[in-house]
PDB file of C-alpha atoms in Angstrom:
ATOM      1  CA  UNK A   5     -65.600 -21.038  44.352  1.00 47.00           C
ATOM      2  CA  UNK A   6     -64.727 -17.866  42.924  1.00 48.00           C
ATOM      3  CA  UNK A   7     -60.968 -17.122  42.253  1.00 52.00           C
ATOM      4  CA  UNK A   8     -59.605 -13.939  44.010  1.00 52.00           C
ATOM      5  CA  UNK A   9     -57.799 -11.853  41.510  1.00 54.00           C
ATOM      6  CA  UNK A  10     -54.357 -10.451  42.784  1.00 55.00           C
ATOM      7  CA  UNK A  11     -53.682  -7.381  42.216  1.00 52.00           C
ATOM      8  CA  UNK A  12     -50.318  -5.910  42.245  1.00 52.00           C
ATOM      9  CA  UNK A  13     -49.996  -2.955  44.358  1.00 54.00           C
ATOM     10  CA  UNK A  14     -48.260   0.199  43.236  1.00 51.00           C
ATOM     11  CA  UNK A  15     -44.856   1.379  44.323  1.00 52.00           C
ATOM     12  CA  UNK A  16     -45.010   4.213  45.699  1.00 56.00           C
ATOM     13  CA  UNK A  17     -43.858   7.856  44.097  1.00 54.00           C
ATOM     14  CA  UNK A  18     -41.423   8.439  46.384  1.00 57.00           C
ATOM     15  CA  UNK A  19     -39.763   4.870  45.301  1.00 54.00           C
ATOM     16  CA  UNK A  20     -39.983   5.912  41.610  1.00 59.00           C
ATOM     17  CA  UNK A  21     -38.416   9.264  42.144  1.00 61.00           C
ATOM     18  CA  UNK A  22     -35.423   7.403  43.824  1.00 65.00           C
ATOM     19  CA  UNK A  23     -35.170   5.129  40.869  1.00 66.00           C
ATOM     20  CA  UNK A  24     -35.192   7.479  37.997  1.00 68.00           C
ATOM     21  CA  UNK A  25     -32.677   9.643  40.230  1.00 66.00           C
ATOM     22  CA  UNK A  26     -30.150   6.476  40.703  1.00 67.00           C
ATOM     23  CA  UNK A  27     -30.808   5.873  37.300  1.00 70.00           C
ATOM     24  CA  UNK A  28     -29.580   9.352  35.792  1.00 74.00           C
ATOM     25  CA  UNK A  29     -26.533   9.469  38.483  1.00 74.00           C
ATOM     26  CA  UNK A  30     -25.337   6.088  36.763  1.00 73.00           C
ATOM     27  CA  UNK A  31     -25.720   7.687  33.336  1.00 73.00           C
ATOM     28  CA  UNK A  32     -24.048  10.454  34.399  1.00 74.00           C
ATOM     29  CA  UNK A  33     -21.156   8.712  35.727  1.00 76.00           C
ATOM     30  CA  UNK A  34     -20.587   7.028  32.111  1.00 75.00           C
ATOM     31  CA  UNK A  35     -20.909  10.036  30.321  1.00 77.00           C
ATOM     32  CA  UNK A  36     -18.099  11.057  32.764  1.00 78.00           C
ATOM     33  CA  UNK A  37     -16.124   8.132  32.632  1.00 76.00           C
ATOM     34  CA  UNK A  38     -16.018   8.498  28.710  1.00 77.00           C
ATOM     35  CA  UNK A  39     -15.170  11.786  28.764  1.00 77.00           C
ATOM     36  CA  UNK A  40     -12.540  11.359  30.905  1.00 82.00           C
ATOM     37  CA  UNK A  41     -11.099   8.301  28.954  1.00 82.00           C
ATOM     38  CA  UNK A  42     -11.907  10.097  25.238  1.00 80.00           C
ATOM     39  CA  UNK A  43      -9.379  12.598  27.169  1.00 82.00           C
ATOM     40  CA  UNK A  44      -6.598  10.472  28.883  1.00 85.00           C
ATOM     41  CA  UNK A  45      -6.570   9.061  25.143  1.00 81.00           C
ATOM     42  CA  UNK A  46      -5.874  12.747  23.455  1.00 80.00           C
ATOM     43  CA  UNK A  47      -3.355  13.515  25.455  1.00 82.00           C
ATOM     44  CA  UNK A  48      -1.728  10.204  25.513  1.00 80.00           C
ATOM     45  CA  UNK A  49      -1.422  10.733  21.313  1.00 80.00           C
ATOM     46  CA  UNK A  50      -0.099  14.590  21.906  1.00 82.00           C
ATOM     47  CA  UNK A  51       2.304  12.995  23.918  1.00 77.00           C
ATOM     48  CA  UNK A  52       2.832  10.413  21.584  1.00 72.00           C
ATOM     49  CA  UNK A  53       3.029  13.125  18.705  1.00 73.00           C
ATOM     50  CA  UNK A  54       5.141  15.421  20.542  1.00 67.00           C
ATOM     51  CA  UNK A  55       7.703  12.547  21.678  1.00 65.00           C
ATOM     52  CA  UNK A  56       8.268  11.717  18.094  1.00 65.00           C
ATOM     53  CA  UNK A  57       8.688  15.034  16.766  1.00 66.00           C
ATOM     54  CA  UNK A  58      11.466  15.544  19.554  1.00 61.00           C
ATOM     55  CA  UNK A  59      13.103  12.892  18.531  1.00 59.00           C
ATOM     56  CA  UNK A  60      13.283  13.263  14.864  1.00 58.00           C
ATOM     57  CA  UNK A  61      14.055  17.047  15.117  1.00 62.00           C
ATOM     58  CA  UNK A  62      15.616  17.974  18.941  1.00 61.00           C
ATOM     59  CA  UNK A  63      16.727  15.018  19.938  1.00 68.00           C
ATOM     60  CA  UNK A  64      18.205  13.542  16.478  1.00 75.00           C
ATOM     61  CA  UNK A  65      21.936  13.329  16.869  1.00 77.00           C
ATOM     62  CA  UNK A  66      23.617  14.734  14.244  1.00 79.00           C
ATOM     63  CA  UNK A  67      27.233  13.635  12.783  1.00 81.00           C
ATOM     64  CA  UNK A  68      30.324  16.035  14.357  1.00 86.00           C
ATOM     65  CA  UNK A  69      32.644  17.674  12.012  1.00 86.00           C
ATOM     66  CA  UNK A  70      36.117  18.011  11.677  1.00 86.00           C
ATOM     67  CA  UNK A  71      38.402  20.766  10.027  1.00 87.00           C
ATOM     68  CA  UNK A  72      41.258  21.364   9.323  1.00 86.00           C
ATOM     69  CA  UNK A  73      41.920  25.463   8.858  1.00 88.00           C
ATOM     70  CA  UNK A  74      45.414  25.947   8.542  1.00 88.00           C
ATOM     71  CA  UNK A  75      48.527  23.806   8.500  1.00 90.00           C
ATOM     72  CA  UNK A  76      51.866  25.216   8.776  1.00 91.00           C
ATOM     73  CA  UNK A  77      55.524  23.739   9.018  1.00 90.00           C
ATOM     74  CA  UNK A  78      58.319  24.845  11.185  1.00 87.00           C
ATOM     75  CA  UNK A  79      62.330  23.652  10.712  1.00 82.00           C
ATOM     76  CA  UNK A  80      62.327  22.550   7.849  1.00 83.00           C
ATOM     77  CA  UNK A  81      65.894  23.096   7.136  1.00 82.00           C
ATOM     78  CA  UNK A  82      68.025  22.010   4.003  1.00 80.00           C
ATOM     79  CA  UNK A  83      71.895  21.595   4.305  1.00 81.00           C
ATOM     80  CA  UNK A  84      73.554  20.726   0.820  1.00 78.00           C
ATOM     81  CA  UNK A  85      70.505  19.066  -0.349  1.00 74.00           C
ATOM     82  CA  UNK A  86      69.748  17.309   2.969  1.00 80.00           C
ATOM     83  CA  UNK A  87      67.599  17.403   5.543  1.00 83.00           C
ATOM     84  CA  UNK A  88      69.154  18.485   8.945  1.00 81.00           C
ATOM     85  CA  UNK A  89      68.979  15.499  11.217  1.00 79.00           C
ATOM     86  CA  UNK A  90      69.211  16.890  14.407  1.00 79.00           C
ATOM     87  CA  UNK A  91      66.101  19.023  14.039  1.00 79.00           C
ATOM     88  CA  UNK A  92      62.803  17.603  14.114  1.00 79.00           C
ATOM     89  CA  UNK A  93      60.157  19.072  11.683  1.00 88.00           C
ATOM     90  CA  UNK A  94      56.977  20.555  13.625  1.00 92.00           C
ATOM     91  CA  UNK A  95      53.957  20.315  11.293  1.00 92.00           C
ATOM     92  CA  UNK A  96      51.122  22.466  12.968  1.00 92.00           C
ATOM     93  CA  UNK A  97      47.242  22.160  12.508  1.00 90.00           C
ATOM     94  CA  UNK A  98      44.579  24.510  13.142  1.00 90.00           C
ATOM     95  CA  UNK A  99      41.954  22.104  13.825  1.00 88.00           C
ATOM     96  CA  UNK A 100      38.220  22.454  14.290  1.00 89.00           C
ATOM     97  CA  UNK A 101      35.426  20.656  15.983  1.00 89.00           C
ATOM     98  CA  UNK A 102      31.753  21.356  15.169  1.00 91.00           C
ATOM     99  CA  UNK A 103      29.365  19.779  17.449  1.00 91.00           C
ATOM    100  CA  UNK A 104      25.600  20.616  15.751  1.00 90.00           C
ATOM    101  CA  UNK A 105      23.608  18.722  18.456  1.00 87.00           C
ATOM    102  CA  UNK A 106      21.756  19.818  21.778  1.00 84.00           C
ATOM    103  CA  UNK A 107      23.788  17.831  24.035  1.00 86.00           C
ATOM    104  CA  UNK A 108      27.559  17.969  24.436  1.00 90.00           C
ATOM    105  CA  UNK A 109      30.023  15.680  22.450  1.00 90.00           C
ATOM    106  CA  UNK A 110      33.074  14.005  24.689  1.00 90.00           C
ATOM    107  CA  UNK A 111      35.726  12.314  22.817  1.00 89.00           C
ATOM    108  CA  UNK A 112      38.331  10.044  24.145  1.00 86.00           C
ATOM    109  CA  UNK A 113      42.097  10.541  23.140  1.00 80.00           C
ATOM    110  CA  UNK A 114      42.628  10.651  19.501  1.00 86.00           C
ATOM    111  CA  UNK A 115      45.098  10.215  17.022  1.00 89.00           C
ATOM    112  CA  UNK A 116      46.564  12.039  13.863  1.00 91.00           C
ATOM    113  CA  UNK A 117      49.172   9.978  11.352  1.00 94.00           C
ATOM    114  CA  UNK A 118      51.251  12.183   8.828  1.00 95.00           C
ATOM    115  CA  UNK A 119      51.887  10.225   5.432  1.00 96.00           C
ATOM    116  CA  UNK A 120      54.428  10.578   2.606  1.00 95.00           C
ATOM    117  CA  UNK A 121      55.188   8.166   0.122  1.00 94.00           C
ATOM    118  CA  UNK A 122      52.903   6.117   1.738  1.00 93.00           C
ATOM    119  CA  UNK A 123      55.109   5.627   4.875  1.00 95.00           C
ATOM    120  CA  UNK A 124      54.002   7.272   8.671  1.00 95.00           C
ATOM    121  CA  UNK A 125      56.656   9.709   9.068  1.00 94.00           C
ATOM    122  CA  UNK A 126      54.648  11.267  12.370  1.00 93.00           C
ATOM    123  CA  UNK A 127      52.519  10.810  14.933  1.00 92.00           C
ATOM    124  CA  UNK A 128      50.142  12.848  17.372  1.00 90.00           C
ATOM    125  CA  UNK A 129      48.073  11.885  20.247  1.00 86.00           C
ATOM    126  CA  UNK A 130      45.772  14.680  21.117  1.00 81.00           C
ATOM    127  CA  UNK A 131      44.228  15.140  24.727  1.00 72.00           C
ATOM    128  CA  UNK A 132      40.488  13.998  25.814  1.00 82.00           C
ATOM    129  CA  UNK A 133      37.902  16.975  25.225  1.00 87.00           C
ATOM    130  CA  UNK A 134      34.281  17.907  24.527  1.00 90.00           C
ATOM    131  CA  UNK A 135      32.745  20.242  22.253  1.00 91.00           C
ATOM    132  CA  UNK A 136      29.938  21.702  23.736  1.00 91.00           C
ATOM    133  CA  UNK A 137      26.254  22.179  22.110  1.00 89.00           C
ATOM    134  CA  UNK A 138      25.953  23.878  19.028  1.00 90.00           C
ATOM    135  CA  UNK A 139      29.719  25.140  19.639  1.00 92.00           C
ATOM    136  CA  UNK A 140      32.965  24.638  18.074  1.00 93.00           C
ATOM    137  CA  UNK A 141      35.902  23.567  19.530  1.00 92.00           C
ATOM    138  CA  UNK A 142      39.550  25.148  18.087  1.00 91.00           C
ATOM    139  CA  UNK A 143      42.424  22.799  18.935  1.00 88.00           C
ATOM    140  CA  UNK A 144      46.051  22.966  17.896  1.00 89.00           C
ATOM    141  CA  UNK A 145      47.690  20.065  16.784  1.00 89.00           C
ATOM    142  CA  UNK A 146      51.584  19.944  16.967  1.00 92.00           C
ATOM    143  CA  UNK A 147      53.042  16.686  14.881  1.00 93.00           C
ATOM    144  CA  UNK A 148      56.664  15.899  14.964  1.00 92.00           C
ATOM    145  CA  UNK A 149      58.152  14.528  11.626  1.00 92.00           C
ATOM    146  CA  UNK A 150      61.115  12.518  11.620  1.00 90.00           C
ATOM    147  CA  UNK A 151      63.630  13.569   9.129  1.00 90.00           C
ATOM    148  CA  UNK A 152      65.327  10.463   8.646  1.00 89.00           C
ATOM    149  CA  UNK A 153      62.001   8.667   7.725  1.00 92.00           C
ATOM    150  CA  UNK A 154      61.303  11.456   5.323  1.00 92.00           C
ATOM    151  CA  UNK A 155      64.363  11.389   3.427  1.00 90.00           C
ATOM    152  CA  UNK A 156      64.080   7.132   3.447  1.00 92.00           C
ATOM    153  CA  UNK A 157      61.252   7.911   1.050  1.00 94.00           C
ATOM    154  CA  UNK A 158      62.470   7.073  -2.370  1.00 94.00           C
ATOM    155  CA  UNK A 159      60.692  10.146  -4.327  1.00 94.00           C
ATOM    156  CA  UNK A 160      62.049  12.481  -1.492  1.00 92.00           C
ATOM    157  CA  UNK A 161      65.232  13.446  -3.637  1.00 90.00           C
ATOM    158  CA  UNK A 162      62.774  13.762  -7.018  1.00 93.00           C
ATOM    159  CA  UNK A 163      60.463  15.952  -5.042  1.00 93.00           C
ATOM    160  CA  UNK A 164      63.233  18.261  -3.596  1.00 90.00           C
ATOM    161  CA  UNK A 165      64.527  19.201  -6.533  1.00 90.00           C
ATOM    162  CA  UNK A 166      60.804  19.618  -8.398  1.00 92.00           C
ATOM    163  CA  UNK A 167      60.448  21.974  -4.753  1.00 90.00           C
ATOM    164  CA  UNK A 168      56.957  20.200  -3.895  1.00 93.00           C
ATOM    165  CA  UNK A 169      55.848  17.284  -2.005  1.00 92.00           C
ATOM    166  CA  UNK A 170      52.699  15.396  -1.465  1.00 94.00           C
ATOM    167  CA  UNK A 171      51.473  15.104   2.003  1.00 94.00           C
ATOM    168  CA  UNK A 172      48.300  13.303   3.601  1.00 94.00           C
ATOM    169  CA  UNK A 173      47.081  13.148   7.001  1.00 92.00           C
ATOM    170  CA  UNK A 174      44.780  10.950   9.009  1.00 92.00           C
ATOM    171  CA  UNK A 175      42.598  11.846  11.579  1.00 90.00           C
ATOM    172  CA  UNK A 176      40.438   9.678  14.157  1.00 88.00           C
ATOM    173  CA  UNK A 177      37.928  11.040  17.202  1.00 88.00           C
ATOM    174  CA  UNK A 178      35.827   9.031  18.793  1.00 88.00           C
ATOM    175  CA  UNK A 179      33.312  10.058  21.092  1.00 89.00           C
ATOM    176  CA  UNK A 180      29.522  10.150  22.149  1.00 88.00           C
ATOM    177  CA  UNK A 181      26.777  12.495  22.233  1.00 88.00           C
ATOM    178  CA  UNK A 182      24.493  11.461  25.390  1.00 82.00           C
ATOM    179  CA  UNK A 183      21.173  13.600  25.245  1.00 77.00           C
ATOM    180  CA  UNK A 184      19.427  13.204  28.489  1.00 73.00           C
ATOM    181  CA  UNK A 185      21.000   9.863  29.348  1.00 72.00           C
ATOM    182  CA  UNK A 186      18.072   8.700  27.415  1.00 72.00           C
ATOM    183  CA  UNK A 187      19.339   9.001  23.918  1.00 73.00           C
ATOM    184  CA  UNK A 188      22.934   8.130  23.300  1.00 79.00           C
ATOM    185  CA  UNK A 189      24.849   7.801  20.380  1.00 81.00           C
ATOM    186  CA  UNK A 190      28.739   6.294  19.831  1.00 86.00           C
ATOM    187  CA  UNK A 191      30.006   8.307  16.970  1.00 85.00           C
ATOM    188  CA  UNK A 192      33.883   7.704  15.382  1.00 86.00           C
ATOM    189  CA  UNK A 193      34.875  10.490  12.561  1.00 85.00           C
ATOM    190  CA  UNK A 194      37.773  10.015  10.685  1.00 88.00           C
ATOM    191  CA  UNK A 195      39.397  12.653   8.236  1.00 90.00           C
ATOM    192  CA  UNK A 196      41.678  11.554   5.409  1.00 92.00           C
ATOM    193  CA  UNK A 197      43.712  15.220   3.873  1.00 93.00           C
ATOM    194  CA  UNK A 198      45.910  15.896   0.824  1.00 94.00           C
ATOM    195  CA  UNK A 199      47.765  18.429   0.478  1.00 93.00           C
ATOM    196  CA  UNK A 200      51.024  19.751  -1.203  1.00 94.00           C
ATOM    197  CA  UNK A 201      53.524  21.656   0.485  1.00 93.00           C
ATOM    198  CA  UNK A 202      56.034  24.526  -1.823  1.00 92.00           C
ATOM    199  CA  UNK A 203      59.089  24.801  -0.481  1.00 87.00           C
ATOM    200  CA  UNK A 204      59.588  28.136  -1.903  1.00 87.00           C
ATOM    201  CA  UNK A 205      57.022  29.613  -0.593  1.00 87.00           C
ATOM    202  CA  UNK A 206      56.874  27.542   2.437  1.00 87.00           C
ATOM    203  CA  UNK A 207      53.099  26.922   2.658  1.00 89.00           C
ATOM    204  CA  UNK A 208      50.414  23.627   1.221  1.00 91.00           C
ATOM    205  CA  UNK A 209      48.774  24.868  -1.352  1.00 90.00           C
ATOM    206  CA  UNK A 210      45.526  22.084  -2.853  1.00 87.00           C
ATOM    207  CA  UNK A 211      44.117  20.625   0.511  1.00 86.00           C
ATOM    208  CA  UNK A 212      41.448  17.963   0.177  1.00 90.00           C
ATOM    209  CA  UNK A 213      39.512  16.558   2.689  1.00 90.00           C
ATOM    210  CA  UNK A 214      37.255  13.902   2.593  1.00 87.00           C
ATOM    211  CA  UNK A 215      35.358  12.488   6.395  1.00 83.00           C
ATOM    212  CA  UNK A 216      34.400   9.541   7.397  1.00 78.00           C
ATOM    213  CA  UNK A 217      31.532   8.504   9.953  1.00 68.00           C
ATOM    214  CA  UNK A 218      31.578   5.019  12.038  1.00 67.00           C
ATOM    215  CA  UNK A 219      28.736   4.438  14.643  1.00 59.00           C
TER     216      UNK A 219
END
């Protein structure tokens, strides 16, 4: 008995044309997928790039600085050799606050200490403030000195008669720069002066300053 041979029959062109057209809409679909990852991926770098060069350059916080312009003294008076007791000394201080960052720097009370002969012969508390961005901020401290502690200090009657005397100050802010509320920063500057006041010519004459940062 003679096998039948099977034959397969053809699909039809219609079929085909829906294959080949399924087939291309799938290819297309990857090409767009790609493309559209290839570009979620560039961005996400730009982003990536620009966040990091915002916060090395815009966003960096950068250290406040502290001046001192001018310091004066008022009543100092001299009876017989002698300080008058009675009369407090007022040393004043021109002081300045440079704030170099984008975002506003608030600092909590601070404190400045007058030295001489190595002993605290005043004291100032200065108010809570802020120095805005990019700005300085011009305060005036007032320090009262207490004559009696002054005159306690054994090289006081040595430096009355040579008509000069060493003075230093020390200064403390402490405060934080707060960019965004994303980026914050503590920051505590501290300013140690010399200086020598002339009795003659009632003025301090050699100031040196020398800051200190704490974060």
């Amino acid at each position: 008995m003679a096998e039948q041979q099977q034959v397969k029959p053809l699909a039809p062109a219609a079929f085909r044309d829906e294959e080949e057209a399924l087939s291309t809409q799938l290819n297309l679909r990857k090409r767009r997928y790609v493309q559209c990852c290839g570009c979620i991926s560039a961005l996400s770098l730009i982003l990536a790039v620009v966040v990091l060069v915002l916060f090395f350059t815009l966003f960096r916080i950068h250290d406040p600085k502290i001046k001192i312009n001018s310091v004066t003294i008022q009543r100092l008076e001299l009876i017989n050799g002698s300080l008058r007791n009675d009369v407090n000394v007022t040393l004043l201080a021109d002081v300045s606050v440079t704030n170099p960052n984008v975002a506003t720097f608030k600092f909590r009370n601070s404190t400045t200490l007058i030295y001489y002969g190595g002993r605290v012969i005043g004291e100032a508390i200065h108010l809570h403030g802020q120095a805005k961005a990019r700005r300085t901020l011009l305060r005036n401290v007032t320090v009262e000195l207490d004559p009696e502690k002054i005159e306690a200090v054994p090289s006081f009657r040595s430096n009355l008669n040579s008509g000069a005397f060493s003075i230093s100050s020390y200064s403390t802010i402490s405060g934080r720069v707060k960019i965004l509320k994303i980026v914050k920063k503590r920051v505590v500057v501290r300013l140690n002066c010399t200086t020598t006041y002339r009795i003659s010519g009632r003025q301090f004459v050699g100031e040196s300053c020398r800051p200190e940062l704490d974060f």
